């Protein structure tokens, strides 16, 4: 390919060539850092750096790989001073001690993983040429498992196994050798194998599947009616329940229902949930009624729906996430 330095940067031309990759770059940054808010900031930084160097882009690589090079290095730089983001199940085993309400981890002690609204990475309806982000590569199980890798191993695994860049392309993006890429990929895969995580269970349901929506509706009804018996119909016998910012998490339907019934469900009307999707999974924006009777944003819950029921419930106790998903802070009814 003949290289040609651009005479001068042109904002319209830059937008025409780069904007169509924004959604997939957002997904890539999210996979790298595990935070929707951080990913959004990193994409902004990526485009700022791309614009600054756009005049010198010589076309030796595609616009897409050039942007991924910038985005990946932005993420690697940002990851150095930041602690990795975790879920409770990444900290310890399931709680099996004396019966007690979950105890929150002190603020600042752990950086928690965040869910990603599917609307952030969905292609625009009027843009058939937009690249569709692989939904399976955004599921919370994978995002959580990636946190166990070093940031560089994470980048190599994502570039090779998720984005299907060649070893040579990946080496160019990371300014390293092909041999280093192959070695890093081998170590990353081995580390994930050691974790023995079932990242893509065969019985997993897409959130658009009617069975997945029925499970979500059942979970929502159980909370809004304060009906533990409904949870019995929704959760699998081996279901797990975890919630940030609590260290304790539960394994098994009996334990999950006990904790929810004893300490969470309350009375009918205490909870209101609005269906949505996150990380290619059924989800809901959660509201809780305060002492004054006002339904205020409480967080987001994400379900892993399978053909035999809900296998995992993750509740993110962060009221700001509700606005991130496009819902109001307070419900009028």
Tab-separated table of C-alpha atoms in Angstrom:
chain	number	residue	atom	x	y	z
A	1	UNK	CA	0.000	0.000	0.000
A	2	UNK	CA	1.368	3.426	-0.891
A	3	UNK	CA	1.574	5.735	2.098
A	4	UNK	CA	0.471	9.317	1.830
A	5	UNK	CA	0.648	11.943	4.569
A	6	UNK	CA	-2.486	14.069	4.722
A	7	UNK	CA	-1.948	17.722	3.857
A	8	UNK	CA	-4.067	19.056	6.709
A	9	UNK	CA	-6.576	17.640	9.189
A	10	UNK	CA	-10.207	17.880	8.144
A	11	UNK	CA	-12.844	17.458	10.854
A	12	UNK	CA	-15.566	16.192	8.526
A	13	UNK	CA	-13.279	13.685	6.862
A	14	UNK	CA	-11.990	12.532	10.243
A	15	UNK	CA	-15.535	11.984	11.501
A	16	UNK	CA	-16.545	10.152	8.320
A	17	UNK	CA	-13.616	7.754	8.629
A	18	UNK	CA	-13.630	7.147	12.386
A	19	UNK	CA	-17.101	7.617	13.900
A	20	UNK	CA	-18.379	4.235	12.717
A	21	UNK	CA	-15.852	2.509	14.983
A	22	UNK	CA	-16.844	4.354	18.159
A	23	UNK	CA	-19.199	1.664	19.486
A	24	UNK	CA	-16.803	-1.213	19.036
A	25	UNK	CA	-13.980	0.836	20.552
A	26	UNK	CA	-16.218	1.536	23.541
A	27	UNK	CA	-16.794	-2.196	23.916
A	28	UNK	CA	-13.047	-2.823	23.644
A	29	UNK	CA	-12.202	-0.240	26.300
A	30	UNK	CA	-14.915	-1.672	28.551
A	31	UNK	CA	-13.460	-5.172	28.224
A	32	UNK	CA	-10.074	-3.760	29.112
A	33	UNK	CA	-11.080	-1.800	32.233
A	34	UNK	CA	-14.405	-3.278	33.424
A	35	UNK	CA	-16.123	0.084	33.883
A	36	UNK	CA	-18.651	1.692	31.573
A	37	UNK	CA	-17.836	5.180	32.833
A	38	UNK	CA	-14.074	4.701	32.530
A	39	UNK	CA	-14.504	3.176	29.075
A	40	UNK	CA	-16.453	6.210	27.906
A	41	UNK	CA	-13.657	8.507	29.108
A	42	UNK	CA	-11.005	6.338	27.445
A	43	UNK	CA	-12.824	6.421	24.112
A	44	UNK	CA	-12.951	10.204	24.333
A	45	UNK	CA	-9.204	10.230	24.964
A	46	UNK	CA	-8.700	7.831	22.050
A	47	UNK	CA	-10.496	10.132	19.634
A	48	UNK	CA	-8.687	13.174	20.971
A	49	UNK	CA	-5.314	11.521	20.349
A	50	UNK	CA	-6.456	10.229	16.973
A	51	UNK	CA	-7.492	13.716	15.885
A	52	UNK	CA	-4.186	15.187	16.993
A	53	UNK	CA	-2.227	12.659	14.932
A	54	UNK	CA	-4.688	12.337	12.047
A	55	UNK	CA	-2.683	14.548	9.699
A	56	UNK	CA	0.271	12.196	10.050
A	57	UNK	CA	-1.712	8.994	9.436
A	58	UNK	CA	-0.012	7.428	6.438
A	59	UNK	CA	-2.380	4.584	5.682
A	60	UNK	CA	0.145	1.806	6.307
A	61	UNK	CA	-2.558	0.171	8.416
A	62	UNK	CA	-6.328	0.411	8.223
A	63	UNK	CA	-8.129	3.208	10.052
A	64	UNK	CA	-9.682	0.541	12.276
A	65	UNK	CA	-6.393	-1.031	13.384
A	66	UNK	CA	-4.871	2.428	13.830
A	67	UNK	CA	-7.712	3.392	16.176
A	68	UNK	CA	-7.383	0.102	18.064
A	69	UNK	CA	-3.679	0.770	18.522
A	70	UNK	CA	-4.453	4.139	20.071
A	71	UNK	CA	-7.332	2.820	22.203
A	72	UNK	CA	-5.420	-0.194	23.489
A	73	UNK	CA	-2.437	1.887	24.528
A	74	UNK	CA	-4.711	4.457	26.150
A	75	UNK	CA	-6.247	1.622	28.188
A	76	UNK	CA	-2.858	0.125	29.088
A	77	UNK	CA	-1.625	3.493	30.315
A	78	UNK	CA	-4.812	4.071	32.309
A	79	UNK	CA	-4.641	0.596	33.871
A	80	UNK	CA	-1.220	1.081	35.460
A	81	UNK	CA	-2.255	3.259	38.421
A	82	UNK	CA	-5.715	1.714	38.840
A	83	UNK	CA	-6.690	-1.389	40.813
A	84	UNK	CA	-8.447	-4.103	38.843
A	85	UNK	CA	-12.237	-4.243	39.071
A	86	UNK	CA	-13.773	-7.270	40.727
A	87	UNK	CA	-17.017	-8.984	41.662
A	88	UNK	CA	-17.534	-10.508	45.119
A	89	UNK	CA	-17.019	-14.000	43.698
A	90	UNK	CA	-13.560	-12.915	42.564
A	91	UNK	CA	-12.552	-12.100	46.139
A	92	UNK	CA	-13.523	-15.190	48.088
A	93	UNK	CA	-15.633	-18.360	48.095
A	94	UNK	CA	-19.391	-18.417	48.819
A	95	UNK	CA	-20.376	-17.491	52.353
A	96	UNK	CA	-21.259	-20.434	54.594
A	97	UNK	CA	-20.930	-18.877	58.053
A	98	UNK	CA	-23.514	-17.916	60.659
A	99	UNK	CA	-26.759	-16.389	59.468
A	100	UNK	CA	-26.401	-12.610	59.186
A	101	UNK	CA	-27.149	-9.814	56.726
A	102	UNK	CA	-24.472	-9.162	54.079
A	103	UNK	CA	-21.746	-6.783	55.268
A	104	UNK	CA	-20.486	-4.154	52.817
A	105	UNK	CA	-16.802	-3.802	52.033
A	106	UNK	CA	-15.450	-0.464	53.312
A	107	UNK	CA	-15.563	2.244	50.667
A	108	UNK	CA	-12.421	2.398	48.562
A	109	UNK	CA	-11.149	-1.029	49.575
A	110	UNK	CA	-12.256	-2.706	46.339
A	111	UNK	CA	-12.906	-1.365	42.848
A	112	UNK	CA	-16.076	-3.043	41.633
A	113	UNK	CA	-16.902	-4.189	38.137
A	114	UNK	CA	-19.667	-2.213	36.402
A	115	UNK	CA	-22.317	-3.386	33.936
A	116	UNK	CA	-22.433	-1.992	30.396
A	117	UNK	CA	-25.772	-0.825	28.919
A	118	UNK	CA	-26.404	-2.674	25.664
A	119	UNK	CA	-27.731	0.563	24.169
A	120	UNK	CA	-24.228	2.031	24.332
A	121	UNK	CA	-22.811	-0.433	21.828
A	122	UNK	CA	-25.878	-1.276	19.720
A	123	UNK	CA	-25.504	-0.173	16.055
A	124	UNK	CA	-27.698	2.665	14.898
A	125	UNK	CA	-30.749	1.489	12.993
A	126	UNK	CA	-29.900	3.735	10.065
A	127	UNK	CA	-26.300	2.489	9.772
A	128	UNK	CA	-26.304	-0.987	8.209
A	129	UNK	CA	-22.534	-0.784	7.697
A	130	UNK	CA	-21.839	-0.460	11.415
A	131	UNK	CA	-19.842	-3.283	12.939
A	132	UNK	CA	-21.968	-5.326	15.334
A	133	UNK	CA	-20.127	-5.922	18.599
A	134	UNK	CA	-19.952	-9.604	19.533
A	135	UNK	CA	-22.467	-9.992	22.342
A	136	UNK	CA	-20.793	-13.055	23.835
A	137	UNK	CA	-17.602	-11.050	24.355
A	138	UNK	CA	-19.374	-8.693	26.773
A	139	UNK	CA	-20.982	-11.139	29.182
A	140	UNK	CA	-20.146	-10.435	32.797
A	141	UNK	CA	-18.528	-13.846	33.324
A	142	UNK	CA	-15.929	-13.072	30.666
A	143	UNK	CA	-15.383	-9.476	31.795
A	144	UNK	CA	-14.847	-10.669	35.381
A	145	UNK	CA	-12.460	-13.427	34.287
A	146	UNK	CA	-10.368	-10.962	32.272
A	147	UNK	CA	-9.607	-9.122	35.504
A	148	UNK	CA	-7.450	-12.074	36.562
A	149	UNK	CA	-5.060	-11.385	33.680
A	150	UNK	CA	-2.377	-8.744	33.546
A	151	UNK	CA	-3.449	-5.745	31.486
A	152	UNK	CA	-1.072	-6.719	28.666
A	153	UNK	CA	-2.277	-10.328	28.610
A	154	UNK	CA	-5.826	-9.000	28.581
A	155	UNK	CA	-5.031	-6.828	25.573
A	156	UNK	CA	-3.428	-9.694	23.674
A	157	UNK	CA	-6.318	-12.062	24.386
A	158	UNK	CA	-8.911	-9.492	23.318
A	159	UNK	CA	-7.077	-8.483	20.149
A	160	UNK	CA	-6.451	-12.070	19.078
A	161	UNK	CA	-9.410	-14.113	20.328
A	162	UNK	CA	-12.206	-11.540	20.431
A	163	UNK	CA	-11.314	-9.096	17.663
A	164	UNK	CA	-9.512	-11.651	15.463
A	165	UNK	CA	-6.477	-9.502	14.701
A	166	UNK	CA	-3.570	-11.590	13.441
A	167	UNK	CA	-0.496	-12.127	15.589
A	168	UNK	CA	1.403	-9.716	13.349
A	169	UNK	CA	-1.334	-7.060	13.587
A	170	UNK	CA	-1.493	-7.485	17.356
A	171	UNK	CA	2.281	-7.108	17.607
A	172	UNK	CA	2.060	-3.888	15.617
A	173	UNK	CA	-0.736	-2.533	17.804
A	174	UNK	CA	1.227	-3.302	20.977
A	175	UNK	CA	4.667	-2.354	19.606
A	176	UNK	CA	6.065	-5.797	20.338
A	177	UNK	CA	7.101	-8.956	18.495
A	178	UNK	CA	4.939	-11.691	17.057
A	179	UNK	CA	6.721	-14.195	19.307
A	180	UNK	CA	5.816	-12.109	22.366
A	181	UNK	CA	2.185	-12.000	21.251
A	182	UNK	CA	2.023	-15.777	20.812
A	183	UNK	CA	3.662	-16.356	24.181
A	184	UNK	CA	1.355	-13.851	25.914
A	185	UNK	CA	-1.732	-15.399	24.336
A	186	UNK	CA	-0.678	-18.868	25.477
A	187	UNK	CA	-0.231	-17.662	29.063
A	188	UNK	CA	-3.552	-15.782	29.011
A	189	UNK	CA	-5.463	-18.817	27.765
A	190	UNK	CA	-3.759	-21.036	30.329
A	191	UNK	CA	-4.709	-18.651	33.123
A	192	UNK	CA	-8.366	-18.671	32.085
A	193	UNK	CA	-8.275	-22.472	31.884
A	194	UNK	CA	-6.907	-22.573	35.447
A	195	UNK	CA	-9.905	-20.571	36.629
A	196	UNK	CA	-12.200	-23.321	35.291
A	197	UNK	CA	-14.908	-20.845	34.346
A	198	UNK	CA	-17.818	-21.837	32.140
A	199	UNK	CA	-17.824	-18.646	30.087
A	200	UNK	CA	-20.183	-19.778	27.347
A	201	UNK	CA	-22.624	-22.395	28.693
A	202	UNK	CA	-24.538	-24.114	25.914
A	203	UNK	CA	-27.900	-23.456	27.600
A	204	UNK	CA	-27.391	-19.673	27.822
A	205	UNK	CA	-30.331	-17.618	26.534
A	206	UNK	CA	-30.103	-14.356	24.637
A	207	UNK	CA	-32.001	-11.508	26.327
A	208	UNK	CA	-34.318	-11.327	23.295
A	209	UNK	CA	-35.420	-14.930	23.868
A	210	UNK	CA	-38.961	-15.087	25.252
A	211	UNK	CA	-37.807	-17.571	27.894
A	212	UNK	CA	-35.172	-15.115	29.127
A	213	UNK	CA	-37.740	-12.326	29.312
A	214	UNK	CA	-40.100	-14.623	31.256
A	215	UNK	CA	-37.361	-15.325	33.793
A	216	UNK	CA	-36.634	-11.614	34.148
A	217	UNK	CA	-40.345	-10.861	34.549
A	218	UNK	CA	-40.569	-13.558	37.217
A	219	UNK	CA	-37.614	-12.136	39.116
A	220	UNK	CA	-39.069	-8.631	38.954
A	221	UNK	CA	-42.488	-9.882	40.122
A	222	UNK	CA	-40.881	-11.674	43.079
A	223	UNK	CA	-39.375	-8.402	44.306
A	224	UNK	CA	-42.315	-6.151	43.577
A	225	UNK	CA	-44.675	-8.577	45.344
A	226	UNK	CA	-42.153	-9.556	48.035
A	227	UNK	CA	-42.835	-13.193	47.118
A	228	UNK	CA	-40.022	-15.627	47.865
A	229	UNK	CA	-42.032	-18.498	46.342
A	230	UNK	CA	-41.731	-16.849	42.925
A	231	UNK	CA	-37.955	-16.944	43.258
A	232	UNK	CA	-38.224	-20.704	43.678
A	233	UNK	CA	-39.687	-20.858	40.170
A	234	UNK	CA	-37.053	-18.593	38.638
A	235	UNK	CA	-33.725	-19.640	40.141
A	236	UNK	CA	-31.866	-22.825	39.305
A	237	UNK	CA	-30.933	-25.142	42.150
A	238	UNK	CA	-27.280	-24.186	41.661
A	239	UNK	CA	-27.925	-20.447	41.308
A	240	UNK	CA	-25.520	-17.907	42.768
A	241	UNK	CA	-26.282	-14.481	44.205
A	242	UNK	CA	-23.791	-11.656	44.640
A	243	UNK	CA	-24.046	-7.930	45.072
A	244	UNK	CA	-21.606	-5.076	45.196
A	245	UNK	CA	-20.356	-3.662	47.520
A	246	UNK	CA	-20.760	-6.809	49.665
A	247	UNK	CA	-17.979	-9.346	50.072
A	248	UNK	CA	-20.324	-12.213	50.957
A	249	UNK	CA	-22.077	-14.065	48.164
A	250	UNK	CA	-24.348	-17.097	48.157
A	251	UNK	CA	-24.307	-20.376	46.246
A	252	UNK	CA	-27.371	-22.580	45.838
A	253	UNK	CA	-31.021	-21.637	45.451
A	254	UNK	CA	-31.850	-22.312	49.113
A	255	UNK	CA	-29.188	-19.903	50.380
A	256	UNK	CA	-30.014	-17.276	47.771
A	257	UNK	CA	-33.705	-17.263	48.613
A	258	UNK	CA	-33.028	-17.251	52.341
A	259	UNK	CA	-30.833	-14.152	52.156
A	260	UNK	CA	-33.261	-12.321	49.873
A	261	UNK	CA	-36.326	-13.262	51.929
A	262	UNK	CA	-34.725	-12.498	55.291
A	263	UNK	CA	-32.898	-9.286	54.504
A	264	UNK	CA	-33.897	-7.831	51.140
A	265	UNK	CA	-37.446	-8.432	49.855
A	266	UNK	CA	-39.239	-6.429	52.542
A	267	UNK	CA	-42.934	-5.817	51.938
A	268	UNK	CA	-44.936	-5.574	48.684
A	269	UNK	CA	-44.329	-2.244	47.002
A	270	UNK	CA	-40.870	-1.658	48.469
A	271	UNK	CA	-39.230	-2.387	45.115
A	272	UNK	CA	-39.854	-1.385	41.519
A	273	UNK	CA	-37.831	-2.620	38.552
A	274	UNK	CA	-37.735	-1.582	34.887
A	275	UNK	CA	-36.574	-4.228	32.381
A	276	UNK	CA	-33.495	-3.502	30.284
A	277	UNK	CA	-30.411	-5.349	29.025
A	278	UNK	CA	-26.758	-5.173	30.040
A	279	UNK	CA	-23.723	-7.116	28.847
A	280	UNK	CA	-26.000	-9.031	26.446
A	281	UNK	CA	-27.969	-10.325	29.444
A	282	UNK	CA	-31.436	-9.626	30.886
A	283	UNK	CA	-31.256	-6.810	33.415
A	284	UNK	CA	-33.361	-4.288	35.301
A	285	UNK	CA	-33.001	-0.807	36.704
A	286	UNK	CA	-33.848	-1.089	40.401
A	287	UNK	CA	-35.743	1.386	42.602
A	288	UNK	CA	-36.353	1.163	46.351
A	289	UNK	CA	-38.997	3.035	48.331
A	290	UNK	CA	-37.459	5.323	50.939
A	291	UNK	CA	-39.052	6.118	54.347
A	292	UNK	CA	-40.919	9.022	52.758
A	293	UNK	CA	-42.501	6.672	50.229
A	294	UNK	CA	-40.440	7.864	47.249
A	295	UNK	CA	-39.097	5.291	44.796
A	296	UNK	CA	-35.436	6.213	44.374
A	297	UNK	CA	-32.779	4.716	42.122
A	298	UNK	CA	-30.961	1.876	43.877
A	299	UNK	CA	-28.843	0.189	41.190
A	300	UNK	CA	-28.952	-2.371	38.408
A	301	UNK	CA	-29.428	-6.137	38.552
A	302	UNK	CA	-28.134	-8.443	35.817
A	303	UNK	CA	-29.297	-12.042	35.361
A	304	UNK	CA	-27.701	-15.003	33.635
A	305	UNK	CA	-30.672	-16.714	32.012
A	306	UNK	CA	-30.443	-20.330	30.873
A	307	UNK	CA	-32.893	-22.893	29.543
A	308	UNK	CA	-33.237	-24.310	33.075
A	309	UNK	CA	-33.604	-21.028	34.934
A	310	UNK	CA	-31.502	-18.169	36.257
A	311	UNK	CA	-28.028	-19.406	37.134
A	312	UNK	CA	-26.571	-16.140	38.419
A	313	UNK	CA	-27.866	-12.889	39.884
A	314	UNK	CA	-25.533	-9.905	40.207
A	315	UNK	CA	-26.854	-6.741	41.831
A	316	UNK	CA	-24.831	-3.558	41.450
A	317	UNK	CA	-25.745	-1.273	44.359
A	318	UNK	CA	-24.925	2.030	42.724
A	319	UNK	CA	-27.779	4.530	42.194
A	320	UNK	CA	-25.776	6.429	39.550
A	321	UNK	CA	-25.922	3.395	37.271
A	322	UNK	CA	-29.672	3.859	36.824
A	323	UNK	CA	-29.078	7.175	35.047
A	324	UNK	CA	-26.314	5.522	33.004
A	325	UNK	CA	-28.967	3.156	31.673
A	326	UNK	CA	-31.167	6.096	30.724
A	327	UNK	CA	-33.700	5.945	33.552
A	328	UNK	CA	-34.745	8.697	36.022
A	329	UNK	CA	-33.376	8.959	39.537
A	330	UNK	CA	-36.895	8.965	40.980
A	331	UNK	CA	-40.074	7.268	39.790
A	332	UNK	CA	-43.281	9.256	39.924
A	333	UNK	CA	-45.330	6.244	40.957
